[in-house]
mmCIF file of C-alpha atoms in Angstrom:
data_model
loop_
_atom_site.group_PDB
_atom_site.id
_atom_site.type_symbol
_atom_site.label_atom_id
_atom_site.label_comp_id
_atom_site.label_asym_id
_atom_site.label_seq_id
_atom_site.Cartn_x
_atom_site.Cartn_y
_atom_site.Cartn_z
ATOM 1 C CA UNK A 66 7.545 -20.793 -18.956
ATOM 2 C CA UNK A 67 7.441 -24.393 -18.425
ATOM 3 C CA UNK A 68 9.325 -26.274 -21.308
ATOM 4 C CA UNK A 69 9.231 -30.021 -21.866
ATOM 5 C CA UNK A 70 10.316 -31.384 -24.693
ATOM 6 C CA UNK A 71 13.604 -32.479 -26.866
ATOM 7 C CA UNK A 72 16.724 -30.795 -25.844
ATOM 8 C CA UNK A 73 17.362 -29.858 -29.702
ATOM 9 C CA UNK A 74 21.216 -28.734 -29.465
ATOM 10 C CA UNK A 75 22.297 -32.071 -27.746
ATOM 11 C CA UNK A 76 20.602 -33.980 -30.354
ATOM 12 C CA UNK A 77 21.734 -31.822 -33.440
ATOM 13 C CA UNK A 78 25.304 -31.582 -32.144
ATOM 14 C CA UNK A 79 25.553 -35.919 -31.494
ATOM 15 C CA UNK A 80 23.584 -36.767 -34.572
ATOM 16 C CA UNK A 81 25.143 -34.202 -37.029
ATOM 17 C CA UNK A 82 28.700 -35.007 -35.655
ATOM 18 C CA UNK A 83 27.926 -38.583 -36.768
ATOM 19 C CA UNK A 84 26.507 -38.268 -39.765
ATOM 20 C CA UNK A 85 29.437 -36.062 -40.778
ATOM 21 C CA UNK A 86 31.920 -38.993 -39.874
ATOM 22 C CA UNK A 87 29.573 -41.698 -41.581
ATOM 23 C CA UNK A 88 29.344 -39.779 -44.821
ATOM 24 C CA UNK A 89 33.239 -39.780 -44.703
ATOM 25 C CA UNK A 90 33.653 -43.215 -44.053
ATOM 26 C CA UNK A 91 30.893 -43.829 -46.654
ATOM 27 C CA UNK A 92 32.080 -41.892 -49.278
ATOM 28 C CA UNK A 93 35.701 -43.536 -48.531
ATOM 29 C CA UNK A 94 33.614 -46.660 -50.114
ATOM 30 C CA UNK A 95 35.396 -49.466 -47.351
ATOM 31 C CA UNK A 96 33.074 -48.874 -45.133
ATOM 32 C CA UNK A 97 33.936 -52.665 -43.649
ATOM 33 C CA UNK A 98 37.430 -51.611 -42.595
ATOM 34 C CA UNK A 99 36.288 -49.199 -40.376
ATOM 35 C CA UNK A 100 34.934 -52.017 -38.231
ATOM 36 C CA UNK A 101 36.991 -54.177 -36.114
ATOM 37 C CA UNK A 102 35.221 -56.218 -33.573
ATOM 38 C CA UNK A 103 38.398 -56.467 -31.194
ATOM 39 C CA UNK A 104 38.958 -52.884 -31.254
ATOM 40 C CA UNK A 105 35.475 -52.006 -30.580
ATOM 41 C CA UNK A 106 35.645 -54.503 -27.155
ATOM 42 C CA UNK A 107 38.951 -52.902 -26.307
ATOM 43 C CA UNK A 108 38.162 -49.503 -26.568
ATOM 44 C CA UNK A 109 34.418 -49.472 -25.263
ATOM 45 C CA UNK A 110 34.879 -52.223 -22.563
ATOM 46 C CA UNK A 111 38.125 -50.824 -21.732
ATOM 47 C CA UNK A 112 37.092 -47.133 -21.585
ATOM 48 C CA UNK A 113 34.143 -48.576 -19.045
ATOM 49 C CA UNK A 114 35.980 -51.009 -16.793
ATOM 50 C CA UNK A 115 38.550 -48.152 -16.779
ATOM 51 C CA UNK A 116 36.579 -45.574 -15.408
ATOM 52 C CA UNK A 117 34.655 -47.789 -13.147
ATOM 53 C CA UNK A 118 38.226 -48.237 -11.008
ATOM 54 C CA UNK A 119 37.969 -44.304 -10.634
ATOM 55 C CA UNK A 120 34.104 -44.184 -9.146
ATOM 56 C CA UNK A 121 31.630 -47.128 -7.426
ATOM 57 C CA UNK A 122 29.664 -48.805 -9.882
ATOM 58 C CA UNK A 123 26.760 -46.521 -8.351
ATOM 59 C CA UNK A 124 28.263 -43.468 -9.468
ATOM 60 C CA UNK A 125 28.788 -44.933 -12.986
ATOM 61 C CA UNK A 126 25.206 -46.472 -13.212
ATOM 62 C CA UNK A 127 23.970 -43.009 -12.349
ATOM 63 C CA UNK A 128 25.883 -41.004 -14.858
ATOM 64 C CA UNK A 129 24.104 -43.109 -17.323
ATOM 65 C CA UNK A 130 20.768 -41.927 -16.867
ATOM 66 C CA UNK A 131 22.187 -38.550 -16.682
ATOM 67 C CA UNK A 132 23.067 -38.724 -20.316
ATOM 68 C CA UNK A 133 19.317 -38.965 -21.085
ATOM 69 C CA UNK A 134 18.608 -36.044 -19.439
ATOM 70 C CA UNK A 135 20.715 -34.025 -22.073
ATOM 71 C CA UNK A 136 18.481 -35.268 -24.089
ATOM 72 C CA UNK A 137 15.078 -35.179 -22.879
ATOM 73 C CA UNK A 138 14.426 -31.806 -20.836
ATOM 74 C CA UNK A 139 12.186 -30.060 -18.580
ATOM 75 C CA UNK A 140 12.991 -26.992 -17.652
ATOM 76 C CA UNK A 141 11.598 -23.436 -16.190
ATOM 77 C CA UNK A 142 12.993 -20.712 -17.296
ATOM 78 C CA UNK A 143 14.374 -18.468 -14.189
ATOM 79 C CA UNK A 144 12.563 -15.545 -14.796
ATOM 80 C CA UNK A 145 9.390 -18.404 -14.760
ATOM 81 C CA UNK A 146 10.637 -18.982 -11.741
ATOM 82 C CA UNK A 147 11.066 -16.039 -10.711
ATOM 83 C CA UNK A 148 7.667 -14.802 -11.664
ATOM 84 C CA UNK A 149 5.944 -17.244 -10.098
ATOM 85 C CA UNK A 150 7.307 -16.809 -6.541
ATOM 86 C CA UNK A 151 6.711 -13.463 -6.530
ATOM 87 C CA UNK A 152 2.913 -13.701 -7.484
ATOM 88 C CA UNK A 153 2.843 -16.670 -3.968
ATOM 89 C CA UNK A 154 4.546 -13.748 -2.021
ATOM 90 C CA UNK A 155 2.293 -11.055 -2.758
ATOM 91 C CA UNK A 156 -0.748 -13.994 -2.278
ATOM 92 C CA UNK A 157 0.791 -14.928 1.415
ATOM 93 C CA UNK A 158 1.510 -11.331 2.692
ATOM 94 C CA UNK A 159 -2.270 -10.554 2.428
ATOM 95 C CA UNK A 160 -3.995 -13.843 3.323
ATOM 96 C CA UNK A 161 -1.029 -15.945 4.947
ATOM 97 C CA UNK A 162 1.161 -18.868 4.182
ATOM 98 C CA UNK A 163 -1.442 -21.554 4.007
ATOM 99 C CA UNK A 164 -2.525 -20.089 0.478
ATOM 100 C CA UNK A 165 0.330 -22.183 -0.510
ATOM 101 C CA UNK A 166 -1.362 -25.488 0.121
ATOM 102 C CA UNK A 167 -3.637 -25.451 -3.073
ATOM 103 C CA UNK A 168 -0.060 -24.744 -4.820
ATOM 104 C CA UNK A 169 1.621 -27.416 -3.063
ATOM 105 C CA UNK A 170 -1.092 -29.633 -5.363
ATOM 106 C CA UNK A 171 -0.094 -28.846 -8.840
ATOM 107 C CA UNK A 172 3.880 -29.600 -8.143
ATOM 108 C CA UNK A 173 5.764 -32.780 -8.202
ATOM 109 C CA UNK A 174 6.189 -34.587 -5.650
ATOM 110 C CA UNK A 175 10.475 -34.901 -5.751
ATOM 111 C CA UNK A 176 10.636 -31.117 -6.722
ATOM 112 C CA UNK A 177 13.339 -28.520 -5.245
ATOM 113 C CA UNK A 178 10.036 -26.088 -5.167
ATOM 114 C CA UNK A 179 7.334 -28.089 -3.369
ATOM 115 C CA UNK A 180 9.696 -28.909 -0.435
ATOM 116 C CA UNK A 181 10.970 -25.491 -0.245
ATOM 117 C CA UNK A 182 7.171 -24.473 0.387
ATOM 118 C CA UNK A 183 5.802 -27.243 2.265
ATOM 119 C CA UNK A 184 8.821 -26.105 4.646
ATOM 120 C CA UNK A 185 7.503 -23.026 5.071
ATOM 121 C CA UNK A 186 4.031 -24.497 5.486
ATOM 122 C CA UNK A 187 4.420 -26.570 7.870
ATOM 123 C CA UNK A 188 5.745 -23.469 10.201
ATOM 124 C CA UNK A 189 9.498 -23.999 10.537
ATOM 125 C CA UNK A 190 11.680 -22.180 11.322
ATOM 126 C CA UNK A 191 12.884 -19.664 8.447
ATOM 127 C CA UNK A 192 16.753 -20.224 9.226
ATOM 128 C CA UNK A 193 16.253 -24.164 9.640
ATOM 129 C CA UNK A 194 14.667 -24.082 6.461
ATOM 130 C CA UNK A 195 17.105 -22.167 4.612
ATOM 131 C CA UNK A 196 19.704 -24.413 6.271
ATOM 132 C CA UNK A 197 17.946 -27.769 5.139
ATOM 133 C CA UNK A 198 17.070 -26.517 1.655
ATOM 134 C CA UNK A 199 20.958 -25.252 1.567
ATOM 135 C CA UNK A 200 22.107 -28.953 2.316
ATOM 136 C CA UNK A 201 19.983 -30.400 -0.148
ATOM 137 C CA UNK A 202 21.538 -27.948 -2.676
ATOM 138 C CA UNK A 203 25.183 -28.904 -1.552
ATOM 139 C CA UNK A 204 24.062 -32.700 -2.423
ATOM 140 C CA UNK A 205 22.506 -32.152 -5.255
ATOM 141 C CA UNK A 206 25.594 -30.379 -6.878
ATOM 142 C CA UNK A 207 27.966 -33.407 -5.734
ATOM 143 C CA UNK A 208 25.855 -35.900 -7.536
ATOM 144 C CA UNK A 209 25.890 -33.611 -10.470
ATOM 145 C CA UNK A 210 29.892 -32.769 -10.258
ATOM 146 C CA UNK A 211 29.818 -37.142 -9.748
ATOM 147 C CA UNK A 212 28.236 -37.144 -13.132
ATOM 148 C CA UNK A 213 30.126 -34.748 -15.253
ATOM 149 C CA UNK A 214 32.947 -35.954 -13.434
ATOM 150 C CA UNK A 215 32.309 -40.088 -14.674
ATOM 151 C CA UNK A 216 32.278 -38.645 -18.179
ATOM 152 C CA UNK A 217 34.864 -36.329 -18.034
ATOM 153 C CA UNK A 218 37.272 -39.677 -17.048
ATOM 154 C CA UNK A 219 35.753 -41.540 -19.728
ATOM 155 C CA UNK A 220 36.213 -38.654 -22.164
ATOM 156 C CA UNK A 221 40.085 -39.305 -20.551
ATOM 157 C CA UNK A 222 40.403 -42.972 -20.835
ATOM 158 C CA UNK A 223 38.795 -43.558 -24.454
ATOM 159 C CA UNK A 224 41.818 -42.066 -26.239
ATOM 160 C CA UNK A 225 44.406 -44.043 -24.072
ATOM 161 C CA UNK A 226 42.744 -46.853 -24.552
ATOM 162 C CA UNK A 227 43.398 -46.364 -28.150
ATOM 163 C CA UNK A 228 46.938 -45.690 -27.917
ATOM 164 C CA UNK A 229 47.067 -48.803 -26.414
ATOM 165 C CA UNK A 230 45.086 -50.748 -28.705
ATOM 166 C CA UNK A 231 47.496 -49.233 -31.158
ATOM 167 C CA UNK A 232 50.237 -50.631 -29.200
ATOM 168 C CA UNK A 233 49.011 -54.067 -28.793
ATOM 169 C CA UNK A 234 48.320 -54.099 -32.668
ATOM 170 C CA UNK A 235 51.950 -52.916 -33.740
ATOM 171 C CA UNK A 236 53.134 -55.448 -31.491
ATOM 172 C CA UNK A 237 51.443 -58.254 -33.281
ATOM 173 C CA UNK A 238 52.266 -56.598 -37.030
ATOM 174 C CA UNK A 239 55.812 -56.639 -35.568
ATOM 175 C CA UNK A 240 55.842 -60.156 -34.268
ATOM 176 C CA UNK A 241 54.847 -61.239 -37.311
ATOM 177 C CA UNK A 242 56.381 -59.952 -40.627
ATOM 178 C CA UNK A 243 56.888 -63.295 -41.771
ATOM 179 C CA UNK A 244 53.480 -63.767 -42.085
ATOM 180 C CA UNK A 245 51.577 -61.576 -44.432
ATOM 181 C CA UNK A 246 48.254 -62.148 -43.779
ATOM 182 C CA UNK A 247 48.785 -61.114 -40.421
ATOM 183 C CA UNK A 248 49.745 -57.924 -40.810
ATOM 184 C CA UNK A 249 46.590 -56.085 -42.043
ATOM 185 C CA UNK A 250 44.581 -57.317 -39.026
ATOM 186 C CA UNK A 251 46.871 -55.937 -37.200
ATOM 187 C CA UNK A 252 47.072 -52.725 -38.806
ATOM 188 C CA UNK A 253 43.422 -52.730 -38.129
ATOM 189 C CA UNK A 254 43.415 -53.216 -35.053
ATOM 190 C CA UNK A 255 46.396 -50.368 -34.281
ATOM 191 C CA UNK A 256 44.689 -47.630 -36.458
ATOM 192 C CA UNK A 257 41.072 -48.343 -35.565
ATOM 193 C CA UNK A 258 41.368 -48.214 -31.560
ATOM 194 C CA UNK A 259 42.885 -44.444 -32.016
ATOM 195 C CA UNK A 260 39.671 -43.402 -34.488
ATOM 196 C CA UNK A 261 37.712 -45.347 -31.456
ATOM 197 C CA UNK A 262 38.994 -43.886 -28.788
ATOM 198 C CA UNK A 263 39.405 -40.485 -30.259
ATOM 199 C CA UNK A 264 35.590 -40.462 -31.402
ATOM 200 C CA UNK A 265 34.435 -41.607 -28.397
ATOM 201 C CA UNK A 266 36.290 -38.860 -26.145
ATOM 202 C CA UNK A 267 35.646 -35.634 -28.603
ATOM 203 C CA UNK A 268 32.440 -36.745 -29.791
ATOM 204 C CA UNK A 269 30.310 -37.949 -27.265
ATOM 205 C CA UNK A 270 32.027 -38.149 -23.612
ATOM 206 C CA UNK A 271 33.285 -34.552 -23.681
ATOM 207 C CA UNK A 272 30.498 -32.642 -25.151
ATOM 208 C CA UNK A 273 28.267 -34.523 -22.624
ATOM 209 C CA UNK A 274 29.680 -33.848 -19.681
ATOM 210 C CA UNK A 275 30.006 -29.841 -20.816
ATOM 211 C CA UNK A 276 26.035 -30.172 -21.463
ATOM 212 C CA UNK A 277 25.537 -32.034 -17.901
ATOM 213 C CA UNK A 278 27.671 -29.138 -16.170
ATOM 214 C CA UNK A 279 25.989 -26.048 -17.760
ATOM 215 C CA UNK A 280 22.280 -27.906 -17.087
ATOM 216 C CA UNK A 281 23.528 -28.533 -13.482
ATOM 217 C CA UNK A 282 24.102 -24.902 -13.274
ATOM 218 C CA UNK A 283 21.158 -24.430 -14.712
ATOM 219 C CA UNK A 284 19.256 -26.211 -11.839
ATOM 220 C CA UNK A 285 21.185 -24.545 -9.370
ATOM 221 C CA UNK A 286 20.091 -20.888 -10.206
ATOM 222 C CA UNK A 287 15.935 -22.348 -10.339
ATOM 223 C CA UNK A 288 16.538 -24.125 -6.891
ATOM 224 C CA UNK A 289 18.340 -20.825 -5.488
ATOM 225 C CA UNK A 290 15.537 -18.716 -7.064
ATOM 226 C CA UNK A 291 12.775 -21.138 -5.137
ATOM 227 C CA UNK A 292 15.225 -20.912 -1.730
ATOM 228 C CA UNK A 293 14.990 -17.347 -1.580
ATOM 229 C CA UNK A 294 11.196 -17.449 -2.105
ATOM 230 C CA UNK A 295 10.466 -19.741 -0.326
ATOM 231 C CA UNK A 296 12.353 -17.873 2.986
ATOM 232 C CA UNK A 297 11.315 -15.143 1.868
ATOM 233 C CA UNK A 298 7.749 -15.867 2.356
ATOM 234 C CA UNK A 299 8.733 -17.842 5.678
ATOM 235 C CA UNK A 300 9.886 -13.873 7.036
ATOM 236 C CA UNK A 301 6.885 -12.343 5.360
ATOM 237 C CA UNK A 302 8.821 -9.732 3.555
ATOM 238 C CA UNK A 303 7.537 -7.217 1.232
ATOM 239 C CA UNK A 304 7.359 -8.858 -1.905
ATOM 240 C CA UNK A 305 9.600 -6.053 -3.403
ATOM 241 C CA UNK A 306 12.107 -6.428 -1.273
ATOM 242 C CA UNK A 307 12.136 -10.143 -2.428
ATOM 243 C CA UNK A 308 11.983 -9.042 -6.288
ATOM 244 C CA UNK A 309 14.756 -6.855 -6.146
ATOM 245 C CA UNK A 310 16.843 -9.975 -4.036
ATOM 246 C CA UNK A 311 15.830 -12.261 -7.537
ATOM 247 C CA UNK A 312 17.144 -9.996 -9.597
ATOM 248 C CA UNK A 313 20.480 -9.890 -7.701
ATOM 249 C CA UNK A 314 20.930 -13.510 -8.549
ATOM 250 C CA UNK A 315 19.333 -13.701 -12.180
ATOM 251 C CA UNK A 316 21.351 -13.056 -15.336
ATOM 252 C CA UNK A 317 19.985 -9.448 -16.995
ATOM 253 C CA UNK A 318 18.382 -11.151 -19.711
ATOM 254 C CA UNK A 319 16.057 -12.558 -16.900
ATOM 255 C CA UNK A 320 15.677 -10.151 -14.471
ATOM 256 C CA UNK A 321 11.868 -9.501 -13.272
ATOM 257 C CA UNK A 322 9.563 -6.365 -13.469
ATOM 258 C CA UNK A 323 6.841 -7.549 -11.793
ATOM 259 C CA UNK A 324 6.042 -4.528 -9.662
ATOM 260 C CA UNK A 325 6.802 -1.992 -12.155
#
């Protein structure tokens, strides 16, 4: 089935992770010392400006509205998928691929599906179209691997950019100890860039990018289901023949039955 609504793990896991660390720093009752505006710039504009040098500002921009995808989903399930391919194959062997047209309405317009099948409608060949669909595939996996990739640096960069906050701030204790009014700032600053950069990789960064990979692969296995259809119907196969393909590629829990 078609599912559109709140991915409810992503936002469980990020809110419930920080709650749990507010309540700490709450109950701690100094709930001002655990903010330190020059550790906050260093560790968030560093950990940006940082991973920026690794990737085009493109690349960055775009793993940004990635992250709200985790968030807000829509999905078909593969066996959906699955389903639902089948029932346009056994509809096209009897009365030809131009049933597919009055389909072709009801999907969007940037969908993996709708160009799979408009391919086959508009009579090419089955092998270009499994080549073309194929390519957009490949690219579609590189912008996703881009992605995971951007946050997977970040989730690299936060923490060093705390040691080196900490760094900077045990210089300035150091440089110092004649002073003391100087040196709890600069404890501050040392201490707080580590719980910065350390909640910042584990946290948010790394968990992301492990959600954007497994919903990539996700995506993958529903545009691979629609290829095989979608050629499938091109040949004019025996829908069967096509079912038991699907199942080759679908994990057990989804497998289809539709002819049994």
């Amino acid at each position: 089935m078609v599912v559109n609504k709140l991915d409810i793990a992503t936002v469980l896991g990020l809110f419930g992770s920080f709650t749990l660390v507010t309540g700490a720093v709450l109950m701690g009752g100094a709930v001002a010392s655990f903010f330190n505006l020059p550790s906050v710039l260093l560790v968030l504009g560093g950990t940006f400006l940082v991973t920026t040098i690794s990737f085009s500002m493109q690349e960055v921009v775009r793993a940004q509205k990635l992250i709200a995808s985790t968030i807000f989903t829509r999905r078909i399930t593969p066996d959906y998928a699955a389903y639902s391919m089948l029932d346009l194959a056994e509809k096209c062997r009897g009365k030809g691929v131009l049933q597919l047209q009055s389909h072709l309405l009801s999907l969007a317009d940037d969908s993996f599906q709708r160009k799979s099948l408009q391919l086959v409608v508009d009579g090419l060949p089955v092998e270009e179209v499994s080549r073309i669909l194929q390519n957009d595939l490949n690219g579609m996996i590189a912008r996703h691997n881009s992605g995971s990739g951007v946050l997977r640096k970040a989730a690299e960069v936060a923490p060093a950019m705390g040691l080196i906050g900490t760094l900077v701030g045990l210089v300035q204790m150091l440089g110092n100890l004649n002073d003391p009014t100087s040196i709890g700032p600069a404890m501050a600053v040392a201490l707080l860039t580590t719980f910065y950069g350390a909640v910042l990789a584990n946290m948010f960064f790394s968990p992301l990018a492990s959600k954007l990979e497994r919903n990539s692969a996700e995506e993958v296995l529903l545009n691979r289901v629609f290829m095989l259809g979608a050629t499938s119907i091109g040949r004019q196969e025996n829908p069967r023949r096509l079912e038991m393909l699907l199942n080759t590629l679908l994990p057990p829990a989804s497998r289809v039955q539709y002819f049994s």
